[in-house]
Coordinates of C-alpha atoms and ligand atoms in Angstrom, one line a residue:
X1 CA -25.9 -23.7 -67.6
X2 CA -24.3 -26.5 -65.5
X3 CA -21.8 -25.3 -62.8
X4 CA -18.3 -27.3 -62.6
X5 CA -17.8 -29.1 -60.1
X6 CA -14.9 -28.1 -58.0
X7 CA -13.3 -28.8 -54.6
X8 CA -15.4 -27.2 -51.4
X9 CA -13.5 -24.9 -49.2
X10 CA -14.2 -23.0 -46.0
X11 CA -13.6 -19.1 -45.3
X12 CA -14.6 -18.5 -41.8
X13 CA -18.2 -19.8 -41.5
X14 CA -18.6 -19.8 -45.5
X15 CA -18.2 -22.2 -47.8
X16 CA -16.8 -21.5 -51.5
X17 CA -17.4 -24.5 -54.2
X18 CA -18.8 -27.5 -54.6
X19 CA -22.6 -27.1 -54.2
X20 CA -22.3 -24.0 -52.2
X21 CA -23.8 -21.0 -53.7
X22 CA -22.1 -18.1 -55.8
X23 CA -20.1 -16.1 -52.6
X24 CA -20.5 -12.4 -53.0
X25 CA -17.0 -10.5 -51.6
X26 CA -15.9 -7.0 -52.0
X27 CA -12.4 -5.4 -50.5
X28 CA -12.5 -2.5 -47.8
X29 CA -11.3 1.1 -49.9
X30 CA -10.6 2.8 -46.1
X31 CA -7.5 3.5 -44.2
X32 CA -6.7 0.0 -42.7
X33 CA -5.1 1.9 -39.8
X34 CA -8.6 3.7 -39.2
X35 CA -10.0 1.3 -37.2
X36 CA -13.6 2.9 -37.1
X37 CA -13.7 4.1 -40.6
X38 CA -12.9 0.6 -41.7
X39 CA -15.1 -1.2 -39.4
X40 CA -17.6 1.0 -40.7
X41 CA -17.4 0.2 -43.8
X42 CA -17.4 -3.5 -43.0
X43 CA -20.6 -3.2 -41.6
X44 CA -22.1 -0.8 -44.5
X45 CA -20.8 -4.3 -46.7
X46 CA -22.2 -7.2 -44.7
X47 CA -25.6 -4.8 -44.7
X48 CA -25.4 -4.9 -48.4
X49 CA -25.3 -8.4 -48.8
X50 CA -21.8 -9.4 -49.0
X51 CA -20.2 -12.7 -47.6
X52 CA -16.9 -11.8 -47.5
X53 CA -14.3 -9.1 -47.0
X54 CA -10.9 -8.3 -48.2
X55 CA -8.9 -5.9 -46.4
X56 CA -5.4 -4.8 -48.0
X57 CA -2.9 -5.6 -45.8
X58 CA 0.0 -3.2 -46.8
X59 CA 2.7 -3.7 -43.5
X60 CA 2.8 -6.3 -40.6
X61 CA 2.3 -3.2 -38.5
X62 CA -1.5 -3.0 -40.4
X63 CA -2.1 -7.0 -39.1
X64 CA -3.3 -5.4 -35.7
X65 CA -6.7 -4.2 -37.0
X66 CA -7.7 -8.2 -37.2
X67 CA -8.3 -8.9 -34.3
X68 CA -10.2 -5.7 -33.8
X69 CA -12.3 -6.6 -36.7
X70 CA -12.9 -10.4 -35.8
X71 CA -14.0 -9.2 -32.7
X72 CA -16.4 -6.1 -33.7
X73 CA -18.2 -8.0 -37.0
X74 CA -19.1 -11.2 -37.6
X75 CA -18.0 -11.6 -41.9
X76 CA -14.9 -13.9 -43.0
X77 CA -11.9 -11.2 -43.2
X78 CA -9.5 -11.9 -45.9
X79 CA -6.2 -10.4 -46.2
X80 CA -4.6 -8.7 -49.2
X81 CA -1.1 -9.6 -49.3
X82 CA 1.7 -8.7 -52.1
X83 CA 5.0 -8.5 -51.8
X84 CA 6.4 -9.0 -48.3
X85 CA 5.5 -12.6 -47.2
X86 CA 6.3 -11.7 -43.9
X87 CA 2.6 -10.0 -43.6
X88 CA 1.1 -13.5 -44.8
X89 CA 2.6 -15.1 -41.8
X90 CA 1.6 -12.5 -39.2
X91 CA -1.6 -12.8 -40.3
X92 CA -2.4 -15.8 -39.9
X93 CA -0.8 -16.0 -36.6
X94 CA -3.6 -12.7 -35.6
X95 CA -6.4 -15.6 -36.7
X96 CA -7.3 -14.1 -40.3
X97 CA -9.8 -16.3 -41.8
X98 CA -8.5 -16.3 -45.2
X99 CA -5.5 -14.8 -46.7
X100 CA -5.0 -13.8 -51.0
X101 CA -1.1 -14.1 -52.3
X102 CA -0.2 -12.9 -55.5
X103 CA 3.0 -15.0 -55.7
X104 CA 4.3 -12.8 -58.8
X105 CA 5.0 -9.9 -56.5
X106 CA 6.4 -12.4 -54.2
X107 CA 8.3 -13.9 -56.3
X108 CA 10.5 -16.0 -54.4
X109 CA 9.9 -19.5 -54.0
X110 CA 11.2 -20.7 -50.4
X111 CA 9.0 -17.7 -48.9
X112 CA 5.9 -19.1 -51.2
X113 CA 7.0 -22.1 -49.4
X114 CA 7.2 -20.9 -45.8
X115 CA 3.3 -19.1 -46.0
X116 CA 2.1 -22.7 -47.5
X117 CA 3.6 -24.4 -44.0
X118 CA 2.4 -21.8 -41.9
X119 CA -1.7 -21.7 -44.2
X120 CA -1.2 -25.7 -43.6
X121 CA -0.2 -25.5 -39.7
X122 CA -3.4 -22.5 -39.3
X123 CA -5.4 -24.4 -41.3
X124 CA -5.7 -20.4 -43.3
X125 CA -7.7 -21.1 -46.7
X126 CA -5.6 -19.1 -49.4
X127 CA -6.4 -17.5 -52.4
X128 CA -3.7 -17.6 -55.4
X129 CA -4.6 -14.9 -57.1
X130 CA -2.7 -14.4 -60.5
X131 CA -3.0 -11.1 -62.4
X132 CA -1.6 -10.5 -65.9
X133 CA 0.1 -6.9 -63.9
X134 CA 1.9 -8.8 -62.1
X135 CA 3.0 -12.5 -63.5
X136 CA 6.6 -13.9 -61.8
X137 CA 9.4 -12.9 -63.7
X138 CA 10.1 -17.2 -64.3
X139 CA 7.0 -17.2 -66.3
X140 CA 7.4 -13.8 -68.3
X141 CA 10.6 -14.9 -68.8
X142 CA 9.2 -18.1 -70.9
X143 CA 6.2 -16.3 -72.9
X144 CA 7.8 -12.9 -73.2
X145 CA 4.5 -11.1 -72.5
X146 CA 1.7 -11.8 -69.9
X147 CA -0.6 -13.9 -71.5
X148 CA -3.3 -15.7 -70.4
X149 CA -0.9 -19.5 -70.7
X150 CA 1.2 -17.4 -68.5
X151 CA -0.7 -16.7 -65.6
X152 CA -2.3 -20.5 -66.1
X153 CA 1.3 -21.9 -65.7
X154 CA 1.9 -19.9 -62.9
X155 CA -1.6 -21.0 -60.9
X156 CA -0.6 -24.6 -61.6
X157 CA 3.1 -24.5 -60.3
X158 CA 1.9 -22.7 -56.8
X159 CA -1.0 -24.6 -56.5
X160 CA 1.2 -27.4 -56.8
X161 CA 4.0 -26.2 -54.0
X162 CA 0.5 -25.8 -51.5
X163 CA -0.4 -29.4 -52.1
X164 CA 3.4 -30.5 -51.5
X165 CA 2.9 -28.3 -48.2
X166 CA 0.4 -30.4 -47.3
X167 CA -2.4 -28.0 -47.5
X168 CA -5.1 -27.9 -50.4
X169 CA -7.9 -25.4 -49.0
X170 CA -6.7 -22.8 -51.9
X171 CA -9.4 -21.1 -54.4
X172 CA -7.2 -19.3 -57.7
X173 CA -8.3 -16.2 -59.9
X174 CA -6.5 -15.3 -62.6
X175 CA -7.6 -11.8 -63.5
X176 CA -6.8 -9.6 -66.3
X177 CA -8.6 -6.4 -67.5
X178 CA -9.1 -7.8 -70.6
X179 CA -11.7 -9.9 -71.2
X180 CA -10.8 -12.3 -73.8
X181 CA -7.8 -13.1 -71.8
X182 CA -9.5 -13.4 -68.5
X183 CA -12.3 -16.0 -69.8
X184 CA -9.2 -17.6 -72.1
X185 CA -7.4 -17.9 -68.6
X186 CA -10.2 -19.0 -66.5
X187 CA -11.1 -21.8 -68.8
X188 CA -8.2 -23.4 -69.5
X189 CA -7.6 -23.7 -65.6
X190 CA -10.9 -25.1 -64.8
X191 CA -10.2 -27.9 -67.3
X192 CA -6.6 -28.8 -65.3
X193 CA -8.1 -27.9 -61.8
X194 CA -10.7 -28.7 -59.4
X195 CA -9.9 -25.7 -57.0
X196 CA -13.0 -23.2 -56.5
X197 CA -12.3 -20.2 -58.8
X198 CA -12.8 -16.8 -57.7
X199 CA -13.6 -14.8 -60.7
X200 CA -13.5 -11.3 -61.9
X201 CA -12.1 -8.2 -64.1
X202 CA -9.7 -6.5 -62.8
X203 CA -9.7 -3.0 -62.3
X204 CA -12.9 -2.8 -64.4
X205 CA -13.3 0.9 -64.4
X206 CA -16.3 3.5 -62.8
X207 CA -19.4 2.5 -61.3
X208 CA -21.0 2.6 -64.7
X209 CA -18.5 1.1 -67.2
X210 CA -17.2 -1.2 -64.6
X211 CA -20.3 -3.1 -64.0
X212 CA -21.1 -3.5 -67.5
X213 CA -17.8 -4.9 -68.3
X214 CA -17.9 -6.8 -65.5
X215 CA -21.4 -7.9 -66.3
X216 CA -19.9 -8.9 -69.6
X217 CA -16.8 -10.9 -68.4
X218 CA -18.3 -12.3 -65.3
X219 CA -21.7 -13.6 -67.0
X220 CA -19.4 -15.5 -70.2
X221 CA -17.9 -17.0 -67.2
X222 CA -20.9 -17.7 -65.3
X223 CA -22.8 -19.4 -68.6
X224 CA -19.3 -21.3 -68.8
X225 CA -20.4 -22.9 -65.4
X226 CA -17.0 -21.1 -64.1
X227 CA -17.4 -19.3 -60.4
X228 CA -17.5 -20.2 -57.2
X229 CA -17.0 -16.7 -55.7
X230 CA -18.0 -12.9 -57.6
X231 CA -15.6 -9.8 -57.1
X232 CA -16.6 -7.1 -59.0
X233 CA -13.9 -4.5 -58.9
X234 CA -15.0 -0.8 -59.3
X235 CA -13.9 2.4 -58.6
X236 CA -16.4 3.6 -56.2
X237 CA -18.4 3.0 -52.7
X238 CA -17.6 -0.8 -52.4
X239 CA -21.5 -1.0 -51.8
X240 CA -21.7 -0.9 -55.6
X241 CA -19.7 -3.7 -56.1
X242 CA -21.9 -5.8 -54.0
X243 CA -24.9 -5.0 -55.3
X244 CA -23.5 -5.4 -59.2
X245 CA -22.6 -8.4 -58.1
X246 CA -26.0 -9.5 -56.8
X247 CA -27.4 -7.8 -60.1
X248 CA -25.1 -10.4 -62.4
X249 CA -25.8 -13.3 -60.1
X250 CA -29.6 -12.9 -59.9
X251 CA -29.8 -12.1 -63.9
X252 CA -28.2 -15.8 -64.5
X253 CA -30.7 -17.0 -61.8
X254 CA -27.8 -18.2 -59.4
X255 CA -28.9 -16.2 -56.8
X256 CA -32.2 -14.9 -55.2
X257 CA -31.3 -11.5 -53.5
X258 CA -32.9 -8.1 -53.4
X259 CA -35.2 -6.6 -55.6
X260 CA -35.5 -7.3 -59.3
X261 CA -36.9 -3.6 -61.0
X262 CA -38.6 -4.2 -64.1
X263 CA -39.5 -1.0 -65.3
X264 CA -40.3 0.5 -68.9
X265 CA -37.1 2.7 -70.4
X266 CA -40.3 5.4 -70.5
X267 CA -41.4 7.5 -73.9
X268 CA -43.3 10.4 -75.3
X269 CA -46.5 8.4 -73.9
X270 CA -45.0 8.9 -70.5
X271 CA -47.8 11.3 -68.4
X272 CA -45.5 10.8 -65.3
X273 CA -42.7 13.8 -66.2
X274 CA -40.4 12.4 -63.4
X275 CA -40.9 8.7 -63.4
X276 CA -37.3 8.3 -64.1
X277 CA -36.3 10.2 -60.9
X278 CA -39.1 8.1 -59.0
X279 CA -37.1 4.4 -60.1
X280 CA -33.8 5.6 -59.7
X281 CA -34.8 6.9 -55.8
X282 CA -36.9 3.8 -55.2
X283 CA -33.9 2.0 -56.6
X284 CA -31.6 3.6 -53.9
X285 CA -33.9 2.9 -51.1
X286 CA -34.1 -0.6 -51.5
X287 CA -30.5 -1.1 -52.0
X288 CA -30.3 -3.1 -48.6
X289 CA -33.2 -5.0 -49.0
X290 CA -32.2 -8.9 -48.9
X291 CA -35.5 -10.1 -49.9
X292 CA -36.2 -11.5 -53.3
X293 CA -39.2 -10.0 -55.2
X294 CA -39.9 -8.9 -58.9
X295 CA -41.5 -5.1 -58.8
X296 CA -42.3 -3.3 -61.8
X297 CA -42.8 0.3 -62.3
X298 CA -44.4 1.1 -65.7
X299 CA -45.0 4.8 -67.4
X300 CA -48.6 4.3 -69.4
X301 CA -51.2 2.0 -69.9
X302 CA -49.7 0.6 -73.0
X303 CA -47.5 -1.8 -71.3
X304 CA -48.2 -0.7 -67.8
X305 CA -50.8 -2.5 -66.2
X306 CA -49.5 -6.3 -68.3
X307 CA -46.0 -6.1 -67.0
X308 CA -47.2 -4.5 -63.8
X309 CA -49.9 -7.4 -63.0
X310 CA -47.0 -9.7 -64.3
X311 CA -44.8 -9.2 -61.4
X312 CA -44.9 -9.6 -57.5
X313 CA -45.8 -6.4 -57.2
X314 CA -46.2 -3.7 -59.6
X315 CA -47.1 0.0 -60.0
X316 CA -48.4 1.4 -63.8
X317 CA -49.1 5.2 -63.8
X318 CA -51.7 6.7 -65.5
X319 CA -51.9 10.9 -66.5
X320 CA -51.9 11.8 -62.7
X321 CA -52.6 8.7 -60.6
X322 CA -51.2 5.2 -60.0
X323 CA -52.9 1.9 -60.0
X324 CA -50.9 -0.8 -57.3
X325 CA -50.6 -4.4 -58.3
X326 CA -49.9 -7.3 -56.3
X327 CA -49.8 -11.1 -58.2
X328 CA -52.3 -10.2 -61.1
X329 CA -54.9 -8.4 -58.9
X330 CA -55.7 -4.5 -58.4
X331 CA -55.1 -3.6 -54.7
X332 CA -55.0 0.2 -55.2
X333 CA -56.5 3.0 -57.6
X334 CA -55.5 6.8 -57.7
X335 CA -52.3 6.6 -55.9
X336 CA -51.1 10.3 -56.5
X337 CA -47.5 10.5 -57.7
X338 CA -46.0 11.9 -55.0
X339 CA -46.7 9.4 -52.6
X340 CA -46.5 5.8 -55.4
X341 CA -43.0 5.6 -54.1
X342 CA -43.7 4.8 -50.5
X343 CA -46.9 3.4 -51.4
X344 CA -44.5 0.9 -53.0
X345 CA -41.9 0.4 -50.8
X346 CA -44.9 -0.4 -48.0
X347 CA -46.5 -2.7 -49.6
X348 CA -43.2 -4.3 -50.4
X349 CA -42.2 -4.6 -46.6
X350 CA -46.0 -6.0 -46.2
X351 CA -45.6 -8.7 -48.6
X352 CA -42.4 -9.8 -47.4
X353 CA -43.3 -9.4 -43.6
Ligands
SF4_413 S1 -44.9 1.4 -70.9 FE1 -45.8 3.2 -71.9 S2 -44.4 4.9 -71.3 FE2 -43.3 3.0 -70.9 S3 -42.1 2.7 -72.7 FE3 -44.0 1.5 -72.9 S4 -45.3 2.9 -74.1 FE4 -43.7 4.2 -73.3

């Protein structure tokens, strides 16, 4: 897999493109006008790992929370911005580090225009971010339907009134919930473009199916060397997102956070009734955890103990007890079930120190 190269940008105190790593972002679901709801949630995000977040900017009115935010948490804040360009402007004024346009619901020129002088005068990185939901009515006009040459077209022309602006810190997405016509999309811009790509499905779905689409979309992308930056949209905590996100990135070995579970699907060997209760828990506990380490949990002997000695750490149950790995060699016998969980999770905080 060899990444494209593409033009390196700064959000804040991040860098998106070039040889910077894959950026994890997520978008804040609370009440913008909640301050403390929404700065909570900022935090519970940058906790979890990610490196940027979006906040939907509905009115100007809503701009005032920046400064609040800039001040209380130290992550790049992007702002959400559709329709009223007005927003864009104030928001840069307030000292957002980033704002997203989707010129389609824009969709007038000269104001385009005006947030590209004022991105180029607050030296504000900007995302273009095209979706097939809502392409400019120029561009449906000339393909009749929103297709994925449609929302290319469209990219080019505003990336193109940003550079006459004078300003060329700008990433693009160019979602759609389809898949075929998001990769279709993607990759034809990438081959016309050197701007960093920010790359995602939209509106995947629930926790569950969302992540596996997104999986699905995100990784064709990946393995096409396209991605500079991951949003995995779901509907649920934003935490989720985050961590799918680290899930996709550290299955293509792109990035090294959190813990990888290998763990058998379990069987009629199985002695331990509730082993699948004990991984999903573990897996919840460790949901923070920002160092990188391969633990396997393992239901019988038959695999168990290979797979368990195998990893970083490991833990292979037998009818009632558990034997503890740690890189090949037997550190533990007769762990009782009850307490292999935190026998785990302690020896995990051990190793990493
Ligand atoms: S490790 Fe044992 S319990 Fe788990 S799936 Fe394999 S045979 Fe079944």
């Amino acid at each position: 897999m060899k990444r494209k190269k593409t033009k390196k940008i700064q959000v804040g105190n991040v860098f998106i493109g070039g040889d910077s790593p894959i950026v994890v972002q997520s978008m804040l679901k609370t009440d913008p006008d909640n301050f403390q709801e929404t700065l909570n949630q900022t935090r519970e995000l940058k906790k979890a790992g990610c490196e940027l977040v979006r906040i939907a900017l509905p009115q100007e009115e809503t701009c005032k929370i920046i400064p609040f935010l800039k001040k209380e948490v130290d992550i790049p804040i992007i702002g959400d911005i559709h329709f009223n360009h007005r927003i864009a402007l104030r928001a840069m004024e307030l000292g957002i580090d980033g704002i997203r346009i989707n010129p389609g619901t824009i969709n007038n020129v000269r104001k385009v225009q005006e947030v590209a002088n004022m991105a180029r005068d607050t030296k504000t990185p900007v995302r273009i971010g095209m979706n097939t939901g809502s392409i400019e009515k120029r561009v449906l006009k000339k393909y009749k339907r929103p297709t994925a040459d449609a929302m290319v077209e469209s990219a080019l022309y505003y990336t193109g009134l940003f550079e006459d602006a004078g300003w060329t810190e700008l990433k693009v997405s160019l979602k759609a919930s389809d898949i075929y016509q998001t990769v279709e999309a993607y990759k034809k811009f990438a081959k016309q473009s050197q701007y960093p790509l920010h790359i995602g499905i939209t509106e995947a779905g629930p926790i569950f199916s969302g992540a596996i689409k997104s999986a699905v979309g995100i990784g064709i992308l990946l393995y096409e060397g396209i991605g500079d930056t991951v949003r995995v949209s779901l509907t649920g905590d934003p935490v989720y997102e985050v961590v799918a996100a680290y899930h996709i990135l550290r299955d293509m070995g792109l990035r090294k956070r959190g813990i990888n579970i290998i763990s058998c699907p379990t069987c009629g060997r199985c002695k331990t009734r509730n082993l699948m209760e004990i991984v999903e828990a573990f897996e919840k506990d460790i949901i923070d955890f920002d160092g990188h380490l391969n633990v396997a949990i393992m239901g019988c002997e038959v695999n168990g103990p290979g797979e368990a000695k195998e990893a970083d750490i490991g833990i292979a149950f037998g009818s009632n007890k558990a034997i503890l790995f740690k890189k090949g060699s037997v550190v533990k016998t007769g762990i009782p079930k009850e307490l292999a969980k935190n026998i785990l999770k302690e020896e995990i905080y051990n190793t990493i120190g």
